[in-house]
Amino acid sequence: MTSLRPLPSVIDFNQLFTAISKLKRLQPHSTLISLLRNLELSGIRPNMHSIGILANSYCHLGRVDFGLSLLAKRLKLGYPFDRDCVIFNTLINGFIHCDKLPQALQLLDQMVKLGFQPDIITYGAIFKGLCRIGDNASALHLLRKMQSGTCEPDLVIYSTIIDSLCKDRLLKEALDLFTAMKSEGIIPDVVTYNSLIRGLYNSGSKVEAKNMLAQMLECNIAPDVITFNMLVDMFCKDGNVDEAQAILDYMIERGEIPNVITYSALLDGYCLRGQMEDAEKLLDLMAQNGFEPNIVSFNTIINGYCKARNIDRALNSFQCILQKGVTPNVVTYNTLIDGLCKANRLSLARQMFKDMQGHGITPNVVTYASLLDSLCKNALLDEAVTLLEEMENNGVKPTVVIYGILMDSLCEAGKLEVAAKFFLDLVLKRQEPDVKIYTIMIKGLCKKGLMDEAIQVLRKMEEDSCSPDDRTYNTIIRGYILKNDLSNASYYCDLMVSKGFKGDNDTF
């Protein structure tokens, strides 16, 4: 266009740039900035619309500071604001997009001081920012302030706040706002209902969630793909996979196209139920409908086979991933390593652990926990200790649970001193031992007949505000019984009962 003579007007270029800006999948913002610069170099003076497009592009790239500098440029070019708050809205939106709510609020204050009145777009951006950080109290306060002003809240603003309240499980407040919204004559849409249905279901109010869905349908509000995805997910989590499949069928019948979220939810449902044949068929259906299974889908299948104790099929699925050129991730390897460990195929689990690192995937605390547990169960304690040391050397912090697994096995094997060393490590690293860890140490001492030391650990436990439980007391009582010290056994038995605990079968 810049080679045409005479040159097209700035309006023509703006129409082109506006069209380019809508191609969001191509992330055109850097290109637009370059084009607008070249336009100015070609001698075409930018107008207010051009400056707005440029500001929007800078904001999308996270450079709101460059966008702010355009306010001065606009004035320099002789374009007064004239109560036009479009560029302010663009910049406020930019701050919200970059998670800089304080700066957005500061600009809003400056805008008001300059005599501009925030419009529905300004308020919408601020509500979005407040709800994004979960500041529901401020959002509700601003809503009340808005209701008393000249710019009334619209459906989008109400829906944004309702969604935020639902995500924070503030269902009463969400439902109250929903009622207030309707009393103001604002008709809820499918987005509003989706938030409430999801919020009610996630809070355990399943009946109320279904009632809300029924209310939506009675109001002739058609469910969208998000609604259907929620329903499929809800039915699958409740174990009603057949109903979830019926929802998928109905969805397709209505002309709604399922997306990867729909298929993933149903796939997860089949795998949780161990219906692996149906899960495999669904994978094929996904591919037929243009949704090539991704690593999340394959991880779900592998996990399903591992849960069904069919480790060979899980390994076959892993090979399928590699053949398709899909890159396994840490979840893939963790699932397989855990499955192999549970199937007592430790040598293959070790090989998978090496393979994982060979492919540049760093093991995490879940990886180490699975291997460590299996090594302990196979009484390979020296290797387990070495693995824990390797874990720490690689910068992966062992959890209290991992310490517990190793310490328990060491105590069972009579290696009390090594277990005590790890107990001391735990304390020195300021990882507070829990009741299970203390009880493991007490059990190890009792097993060796070191009852005085066991009681010292019990006292330290109480000093550290970690209350003993029934297992702790039963362990001490059994220790005294093994030493034929029935007097102390009786004392701790009475103490246990006074604290509301009961003796177990092994104790009595």
Coordinates of C-alpha atoms in Angstrom, one line a residue:
M1 CA 0.0 0.0 0.0
T2 CA 2.9 2.4 0.7
S3 CA 4.0 2.0 -2.9
L4 CA 0.7 3.3 -4.2
R5 CA 0.5 6.8 -5.6
P6 CA -1.2 8.8 -4.3
L7 CA -0.7 7.2 -0.9
P8 CA -3.9 5.8 0.7
S9 CA -5.2 7.8 3.6
V10 CA -4.5 7.0 7.2
I11 CA -8.1 5.7 7.5
D12 CA -7.4 3.0 4.9
F13 CA -4.3 1.9 6.8
N14 CA -6.2 1.9 10.1
Q15 CA -8.8 -0.4 8.6
L16 CA -6.0 -2.8 7.5
F17 CA -4.3 -2.6 10.9
T18 CA -7.6 -3.2 12.8
A19 CA -8.1 -6.4 10.7
I20 CA -4.6 -7.6 11.4
S21 CA -5.0 -6.9 15.2
K22 CA -8.0 -9.4 15.2
L23 CA -5.7 -12.2 14.0
K24 CA -4.9 -13.0 17.7
R25 CA -3.6 -16.5 17.0
L26 CA -0.8 -15.0 14.9
Q27 CA 0.2 -12.7 17.7
P28 CA 0.5 -9.7 15.4
H29 CA 1.4 -7.0 17.8
S30 CA 5.2 -6.7 17.0
T31 CA 4.3 -6.7 13.3
L32 CA 1.7 -3.9 13.9
I33 CA 4.3 -1.7 15.8
S34 CA 6.7 -2.2 12.9
L35 CA 4.1 -1.3 10.3
L36 CA 2.9 1.8 12.2
R37 CA 6.5 3.0 12.4
N38 CA 7.1 2.5 8.7
L39 CA 3.8 4.3 8.0
E40 CA 5.0 7.4 9.9
L41 CA 8.4 7.2 8.1
S42 CA 6.4 7.2 4.8
G43 CA 5.0 10.6 5.8
I44 CA 1.6 9.6 6.8
R45 CA 0.6 11.4 10.0
P46 CA -1.0 9.0 12.5
N47 CA -4.5 9.9 13.9
M48 CA -6.1 9.1 17.2
H49 CA -7.2 5.7 16.0
S50 CA -3.6 4.8 14.8
I51 CA -2.2 5.8 18.2
G52 CA -4.9 3.7 19.9
I53 CA -3.8 0.6 17.8
L54 CA -0.2 1.3 18.7
A55 CA -0.9 1.6 22.4
N56 CA -2.9 -1.6 22.3
S57 CA 0.0 -3.4 20.6
Y58 CA 2.5 -2.2 23.2
C59 CA 0.1 -3.3 26.0
H60 CA -0.3 -6.8 24.6
L61 CA 3.5 -7.1 24.6
G62 CA 3.7 -6.0 28.2
R63 CA 5.2 -2.6 27.5
V64 CA 2.5 -0.4 29.0
D65 CA 5.2 2.1 29.7
F66 CA 5.6 2.7 25.9
G67 CA 1.8 2.9 25.6
L68 CA 1.8 5.6 28.3
S69 CA 4.3 7.6 26.3
L70 CA 1.8 7.8 23.5
L71 CA -0.4 10.0 25.7
A72 CA 2.2 12.8 25.3
K73 CA 2.6 12.0 21.6
R74 CA -1.1 12.3 21.1
L75 CA -1.2 15.8 22.6
K76 CA 2.0 16.8 20.7
L77 CA 0.2 15.9 17.4
G78 CA -2.6 18.2 18.4
Y79 CA -5.2 15.6 19.3
P80 CA -6.9 16.7 22.6
F81 CA -8.6 14.1 24.7
D82 CA -12.0 15.8 24.6
R83 CA -13.4 13.4 27.2
D84 CA -12.4 10.5 25.0
C85 CA -11.2 7.8 27.4
V86 CA -10.5 5.1 24.8
I87 CA -6.7 5.3 25.2
F88 CA -7.0 5.3 29.0
N89 CA -9.1 2.2 28.8
T90 CA -6.5 0.6 26.5
L91 CA -3.7 1.4 29.0
I92 CA -5.8 0.3 32.1
N93 CA -6.5 -3.0 30.2
G94 CA -2.8 -3.3 29.5
F95 CA -1.9 -3.0 33.2
I96 CA -4.6 -5.6 34.0
H97 CA -3.2 -7.9 31.3
C98 CA 0.2 -7.6 32.9
D99 CA -1.2 -8.3 36.4
K100 CA -0.4 -4.7 37.5
L101 CA -3.6 -3.8 39.2
P102 CA -2.1 -1.1 41.5
Q103 CA -0.8 0.8 38.4
A104 CA -4.2 0.4 36.7
L105 CA -5.9 1.9 39.8
Q106 CA -3.4 4.7 39.9
L107 CA -4.1 5.6 36.2
L108 CA -7.8 5.4 36.9
D109 CA -7.3 8.0 39.7
Q110 CA -5.3 10.3 37.3
M111 CA -8.0 9.9 34.6
V112 CA -10.8 11.0 37.0
K113 CA -8.7 14.0 38.2
L114 CA -8.3 15.1 34.6
G115 CA -12.1 15.2 34.4
F116 CA -12.8 11.9 32.6
Q117 CA -15.7 9.7 33.7
P118 CA -14.9 6.0 33.7
D119 CA -17.2 4.1 31.3
I120 CA -18.4 0.5 31.3
I121 CA -15.2 -0.7 29.6
T122 CA -13.0 1.0 32.3
Y123 CA -15.0 -0.6 35.1
G124 CA -15.0 -3.9 33.3
A125 CA -11.2 -3.9 33.2
I126 CA -10.9 -3.0 36.9
F127 CA -13.4 -5.7 38.0
K128 CA -11.4 -8.2 35.9
G129 CA -8.2 -7.2 37.7
L130 CA -9.8 -7.4 41.2
C131 CA -11.4 -10.8 40.5
R132 CA -8.2 -12.2 39.0
I133 CA -6.4 -11.7 42.3
G134 CA -9.5 -12.9 44.3
D135 CA -10.1 -9.5 45.9
N136 CA -13.9 -10.1 46.1
A137 CA -14.4 -7.6 48.9
S138 CA -13.0 -4.7 46.8
A139 CA -15.0 -5.9 43.8
L140 CA -18.3 -5.9 45.7
H141 CA -17.4 -2.5 47.2
L142 CA -16.7 -1.0 43.7
L143 CA -20.0 -2.6 42.5
R144 CA -22.0 -0.8 45.1
K145 CA -20.2 2.5 44.3
M146 CA -20.9 1.9 40.6
Q147 CA -24.6 1.2 41.3
S148 CA -25.0 4.6 43.0
G149 CA -23.3 6.4 40.1
T150 CA -24.3 7.2 36.5
C151 CA -22.6 4.2 34.9
E152 CA -24.6 1.1 35.8
P153 CA -23.0 -2.4 35.9
D154 CA -23.9 -4.7 33.0
L155 CA -24.2 -8.5 32.6
V156 CA -20.4 -8.9 32.0
I157 CA -19.5 -7.2 35.3
Y158 CA -22.0 -9.2 37.3
S159 CA -20.9 -12.4 35.7
T160 CA -17.2 -11.6 36.4
I161 CA -17.9 -11.1 40.1
I162 CA -20.2 -14.1 40.4
D163 CA -17.5 -16.3 38.7
S164 CA -14.8 -15.0 41.2
L165 CA -17.1 -15.7 44.2
C166 CA -17.8 -19.2 43.0
K167 CA -14.1 -20.0 42.5
D168 CA -13.5 -18.9 46.1
R169 CA -16.5 -21.1 47.3
L170 CA -18.4 -18.0 48.4
L171 CA -21.6 -19.5 47.1
K172 CA -24.1 -17.6 49.3
E173 CA -22.6 -14.3 48.2
A174 CA -22.6 -15.5 44.5
L175 CA -26.3 -16.5 44.7
D176 CA -27.3 -13.3 46.5
L177 CA -25.6 -11.3 43.7
F178 CA -27.3 -13.5 41.1
T179 CA -30.7 -12.7 42.7
A180 CA -29.8 -9.0 42.9
M181 CA -28.8 -8.9 39.3
K182 CA -32.1 -10.4 38.1
S183 CA -34.0 -7.9 40.3
E184 CA -32.2 -5.1 38.4
G185 CA -33.7 -6.5 35.2
I186 CA -30.4 -8.0 34.0
I187 CA -31.0 -11.4 32.4
P188 CA -28.2 -14.0 33.1
D189 CA -26.7 -15.8 30.2
V190 CA -25.0 -19.2 29.8
V191 CA -21.7 -17.7 31.1
T192 CA -23.4 -16.7 34.4
Y193 CA -25.1 -20.1 34.8
N194 CA -21.9 -22.0 34.0
S195 CA -20.1 -20.3 36.8
L196 CA -22.9 -21.0 39.3
I197 CA -23.3 -24.7 38.2
R198 CA -19.5 -25.3 38.5
G199 CA -19.3 -23.4 41.8
L200 CA -22.2 -25.4 43.4
Y201 CA -20.8 -28.7 42.1
N202 CA -17.3 -28.0 43.3
S203 CA -18.6 -27.0 46.7
G204 CA -20.4 -30.4 47.1
S205 CA -23.9 -29.0 46.4
K206 CA -24.6 -31.4 43.5
V207 CA -28.4 -31.3 43.8
E208 CA -28.3 -27.5 43.7
A209 CA -26.0 -27.6 40.7
K210 CA -28.5 -29.8 38.8
N211 CA -31.4 -27.5 39.9
M212 CA -29.4 -24.5 38.5
L213 CA -28.9 -26.3 35.2
A214 CA -32.7 -27.1 35.1
Q215 CA -33.4 -23.4 35.8
M216 CA -31.1 -22.4 32.9
L217 CA -32.9 -24.7 30.5
E218 CA -36.3 -23.5 31.7
C219 CA -35.2 -20.0 30.8
N220 CA -34.5 -21.2 27.2
I221 CA -30.8 -20.6 27.6
A222 CA -29.0 -23.1 25.5
P223 CA -26.0 -24.9 27.0
D224 CA -22.6 -24.2 25.2
V225 CA -19.5 -26.4 24.9
I226 CA -18.4 -25.2 28.4
T227 CA -21.7 -26.3 29.9
F228 CA -21.4 -29.7 28.3
N229 CA -17.8 -30.1 29.4
M230 CA -18.8 -29.4 33.0
L231 CA -21.5 -32.0 32.8
V232 CA -19.3 -34.6 31.3
D233 CA -16.7 -33.9 34.0
M234 CA -19.3 -33.9 36.8
F235 CA -20.7 -37.2 35.8
C236 CA -17.3 -38.8 35.3
K237 CA -16.1 -37.7 38.8
D238 CA -19.3 -39.2 40.2
G239 CA -18.5 -42.5 38.5
N240 CA -21.5 -42.1 36.1
V241 CA -19.5 -42.6 32.9
D242 CA -22.5 -43.9 30.9
E243 CA -24.4 -40.6 31.6
A244 CA -21.3 -38.7 30.6
Q245 CA -21.1 -40.6 27.3
A246 CA -24.8 -39.8 26.8
I247 CA -24.1 -36.1 27.3
L248 CA -21.4 -36.3 24.7
D249 CA -23.8 -38.0 22.3
Y250 CA -26.5 -35.4 23.0
M251 CA -23.9 -32.6 22.5
I252 CA -23.0 -33.9 19.1
E253 CA -26.7 -34.4 18.2
R254 CA -27.3 -30.7 19.0
G255 CA -24.5 -29.7 16.7
E256 CA -22.1 -28.6 19.5
I257 CA -18.5 -29.7 18.6
P258 CA -16.7 -31.4 21.5
N259 CA -13.2 -30.1 22.2
V260 CA -10.2 -31.7 23.7
I261 CA -11.5 -30.8 27.2
T262 CA -14.7 -32.8 26.6
Y263 CA -12.8 -35.9 25.4
S264 CA -10.2 -35.6 28.2
A265 CA -12.9 -35.5 30.9
L266 CA -14.6 -38.6 29.5
L267 CA -11.3 -40.4 28.9
D268 CA -10.4 -39.7 32.6
G269 CA -13.8 -41.1 33.6
Y270 CA -13.3 -44.4 31.7
C271 CA -9.8 -44.8 33.1
L272 CA -11.0 -44.2 36.7
R273 CA -13.6 -47.0 36.2
G274 CA -11.0 -49.3 34.6
Q275 CA -12.9 -49.3 31.3
M276 CA -9.8 -49.3 29.3
E277 CA -11.3 -50.7 26.1
D278 CA -13.8 -47.9 26.0
A279 CA -10.9 -45.4 26.7
E280 CA -8.9 -46.7 23.8
K281 CA -12.0 -46.4 21.5
L282 CA -12.4 -42.8 22.7
L283 CA -8.8 -42.1 21.8
D284 CA -9.5 -43.3 18.2
L285 CA -12.7 -41.2 18.1
M286 CA -10.7 -38.1 19.2
A287 CA -8.3 -38.7 16.3
Q288 CA -11.2 -39.3 13.8
N289 CA -12.8 -36.0 14.8
G290 CA -9.5 -34.0 14.3
F291 CA -8.3 -34.0 17.9
E292 CA -5.0 -35.8 17.9
P293 CA -4.4 -37.2 21.4
N294 CA -1.8 -35.2 23.3
I295 CA 0.5 -36.1 26.1
V296 CA -2.2 -35.4 28.7
S297 CA -4.5 -37.9 26.9
F298 CA -1.7 -40.6 26.8
N299 CA -0.8 -40.0 30.4
T300 CA -4.4 -40.6 31.4
I301 CA -4.4 -43.9 29.5
I302 CA -1.1 -45.0 31.0
N303 CA -2.3 -44.1 34.5
G304 CA -5.5 -46.1 33.8
Y305 CA -3.6 -49.2 32.8
C306 CA -1.3 -48.8 35.9
K307 CA -4.3 -48.5 38.2
A308 CA -5.8 -51.6 36.6
R309 CA -2.5 -53.5 37.3
N310 CA -1.9 -54.0 33.6
I311 CA 1.6 -52.7 33.4
D312 CA 2.4 -54.3 30.1
R313 CA -0.4 -52.4 28.3
A314 CA 0.9 -49.2 30.0
L315 CA 4.3 -49.9 28.6
N316 CA 2.8 -50.5 25.2
S317 CA 1.0 -47.1 25.4
F318 CA 4.4 -45.6 26.3
Q319 CA 6.0 -47.1 23.1
C320 CA 3.0 -45.8 21.1
I321 CA 3.8 -42.3 22.4
L322 CA 7.4 -42.5 21.2
Q323 CA 6.3 -43.9 17.8
K324 CA 3.9 -41.0 17.3
G325 CA 6.6 -38.5 18.1
V326 CA 4.9 -37.3 21.2
T327 CA 7.4 -36.2 23.9
P328 CA 6.8 -37.9 27.3
N329 CA 6.9 -35.6 30.3
V330 CA 7.7 -36.0 34.0
V331 CA 4.1 -37.1 34.7
T332 CA 4.5 -39.9 32.0
Y333 CA 7.6 -41.2 33.6
N334 CA 6.3 -40.8 37.2
T335 CA 3.2 -42.8 36.4
L336 CA 5.2 -45.6 34.8
I337 CA 7.8 -45.7 37.5
D338 CA 5.2 -45.9 40.2
G339 CA 3.3 -48.6 38.3
L340 CA 6.4 -50.7 37.8
C341 CA 7.3 -50.3 41.5
K342 CA 3.8 -51.4 42.6
A343 CA 4.0 -54.3 40.2
N344 CA 7.4 -55.2 41.9
R345 CA 9.3 -54.8 38.6
L346 CA 12.0 -52.7 40.3
S347 CA 14.8 -53.4 37.8
L348 CA 12.6 -52.0 34.9
A349 CA 11.6 -49.0 37.2
R350 CA 15.3 -48.3 37.7
Q351 CA 15.9 -48.4 33.9
M352 CA 12.9 -46.1 33.3
F353 CA 14.5 -43.7 35.9
K354 CA 17.7 -43.7 33.9
D355 CA 15.9 -43.3 30.6
M356 CA 14.0 -40.3 32.0
Q357 CA 17.2 -38.5 32.9
G358 CA 18.8 -39.5 29.6
H359 CA 16.0 -37.6 27.8
G360 CA 16.6 -34.5 29.9
I361 CA 13.6 -34.8 32.1
T362 CA 14.5 -34.0 35.8
P363 CA 13.0 -36.4 38.4
N364 CA 10.9 -34.6 41.0
V365 CA 9.9 -35.5 44.5
V366 CA 7.1 -37.9 43.2
T367 CA 9.7 -39.9 41.2
Y368 CA 12.0 -40.3 44.1
A369 CA 9.2 -41.2 46.5
S370 CA 8.0 -44.1 44.3
L371 CA 11.5 -45.6 43.9
L372 CA 12.4 -45.1 47.5
D373 CA 9.2 -46.8 48.7
S374 CA 9.9 -49.8 46.4
L375 CA 13.5 -50.1 47.5
C376 CA 12.5 -50.0 51.1
K377 CA 9.8 -52.7 50.6
N378 CA 12.4 -54.9 48.9
A379 CA 14.8 -54.3 51.9
L380 CA 17.3 -52.6 49.7
L381 CA 18.0 -50.0 52.3
D382 CA 21.6 -49.1 51.4
E383 CA 20.4 -48.2 47.9
A384 CA 17.5 -46.3 49.4
V385 CA 19.8 -44.2 51.5
T386 CA 22.0 -43.5 48.5
L387 CA 19.0 -42.5 46.5
L388 CA 17.9 -40.0 49.2
E389 CA 21.4 -38.5 49.2
E390 CA 21.3 -38.3 45.4
M391 CA 17.9 -36.6 45.6
E392 CA 19.3 -33.9 47.9
N393 CA 22.4 -33.4 45.8
N394 CA 20.2 -32.8 42.8
G395 CA 18.3 -30.1 44.6
V396 CA 15.1 -32.0 45.2
K397 CA 13.9 -31.5 48.8
P398 CA 12.7 -34.7 50.4
T399 CA 9.3 -34.4 52.1
V400 CA 8.5 -35.6 55.6
V401 CA 6.6 -38.5 54.0
I402 CA 9.8 -39.6 52.2
Y403 CA 11.8 -39.4 55.4
G404 CA 9.1 -41.4 57.1
I405 CA 9.2 -44.2 54.5
L406 CA 13.0 -44.6 54.9
M407 CA 13.0 -44.3 58.7
D408 CA 10.3 -46.8 59.1
S409 CA 12.1 -49.4 57.0
L410 CA 15.4 -48.7 58.8
C411 CA 13.7 -49.1 62.2
E412 CA 12.1 -52.4 61.1
A413 CA 15.5 -53.6 60.0
G414 CA 17.0 -52.7 63.3
K415 CA 19.1 -49.9 61.9
L416 CA 18.0 -47.5 64.6
E417 CA 21.2 -45.3 64.5
V418 CA 20.8 -44.6 60.8
A419 CA 17.0 -43.8 61.3
A420 CA 18.0 -41.5 64.2
K421 CA 20.4 -39.7 61.9
F422 CA 17.7 -39.0 59.4
F423 CA 15.4 -37.8 62.3
L424 CA 18.1 -35.3 63.3
D425 CA 18.5 -34.2 59.7
L426 CA 14.8 -33.5 59.5
V427 CA 14.9 -31.3 62.6
L428 CA 18.1 -29.5 61.5
K429 CA 16.5 -28.7 58.1
R430 CA 13.6 -27.2 60.0
Q431 CA 11.1 -29.6 58.5
E432 CA 8.8 -30.3 61.4
P433 CA 8.4 -34.0 62.1
D434 CA 4.7 -35.0 62.2
V435 CA 3.0 -37.5 64.5
K436 CA 3.9 -40.3 62.1
I437 CA 7.6 -39.5 62.2
Y438 CA 7.7 -39.3 66.0
T439 CA 5.8 -42.6 66.2
I440 CA 8.2 -44.3 63.8
M441 CA 11.2 -43.3 66.1
I442 CA 9.3 -44.4 69.2
K443 CA 8.5 -47.7 67.6
G444 CA 12.2 -48.2 66.7
L445 CA 13.3 -47.5 70.3
C446 CA 10.6 -49.7 71.7
K447 CA 11.7 -52.5 69.5
K448 CA 15.2 -52.2 70.9
G449 CA 13.8 -52.1 74.4
L450 CA 15.0 -48.5 74.9
M451 CA 11.9 -47.3 76.7
D452 CA 13.5 -44.4 78.6
E453 CA 14.7 -43.0 75.2
A454 CA 11.2 -43.7 73.7
I455 CA 9.6 -41.6 76.5
Q456 CA 12.1 -38.8 75.9
V457 CA 11.0 -38.7 72.2
L458 CA 7.4 -38.6 73.4
R459 CA 8.1 -35.6 75.7
K460 CA 9.9 -33.8 72.9
M461 CA 7.0 -34.5 70.6
E462 CA 4.6 -32.9 73.2
E463 CA 7.0 -30.0 73.7
D464 CA 7.0 -29.4 69.9
S465 CA 3.1 -29.1 70.0
C466 CA 2.7 -32.4 68.1
S467 CA 0.0 -34.3 69.9
P468 CA 0.5 -38.1 70.2
D469 CA -2.3 -40.2 68.6
D470 CA -3.6 -43.7 69.2
R471 CA -0.8 -45.3 67.3
T472 CA 1.8 -43.5 69.4
Y473 CA 0.3 -44.7 72.7
N474 CA -0.3 -48.2 71.5
T475 CA 3.3 -48.4 70.4
I476 CA 4.6 -47.3 73.9
I477 CA 2.2 -49.7 75.6
R478 CA 3.4 -52.6 73.5
G479 CA 7.0 -51.6 74.2
Y480 CA 6.4 -51.8 78.0
I481 CA 4.5 -55.1 77.7
L482 CA 7.4 -56.6 75.8
K483 CA 9.7 -55.6 78.7
N484 CA 7.2 -57.0 81.2
D485 CA 6.8 -53.6 82.7
L486 CA 3.0 -53.9 83.2
S487 CA 2.9 -50.9 85.7
N488 CA 4.1 -48.4 83.0
A489 CA 2.0 -50.2 80.4
S490 CA -1.1 -49.7 82.6
Y491 CA -0.2 -46.1 83.2
Y492 CA 0.0 -45.2 79.5
C493 CA -3.1 -47.3 78.8
D494 CA -5.1 -45.1 81.3
L495 CA -3.5 -42.0 79.8
M496 CA -4.5 -43.1 76.3
V497 CA -8.1 -43.7 77.3
S498 CA -8.3 -40.4 79.1
K499 CA -7.4 -38.7 75.8
G500 CA -10.2 -40.5 74.0
F501 CA -8.1 -43.2 72.3
K502 CA -8.6 -46.9 72.3
G503 CA -6.2 -49.8 72.3
D504 CA -5.8 -51.8 69.1
N505 CA -6.0 -55.6 68.7
D506 CA -2.2 -56.0 68.6
T507 CA -1.8 -54.2 72.0
F508 CA -4.4 -56.3 73.9

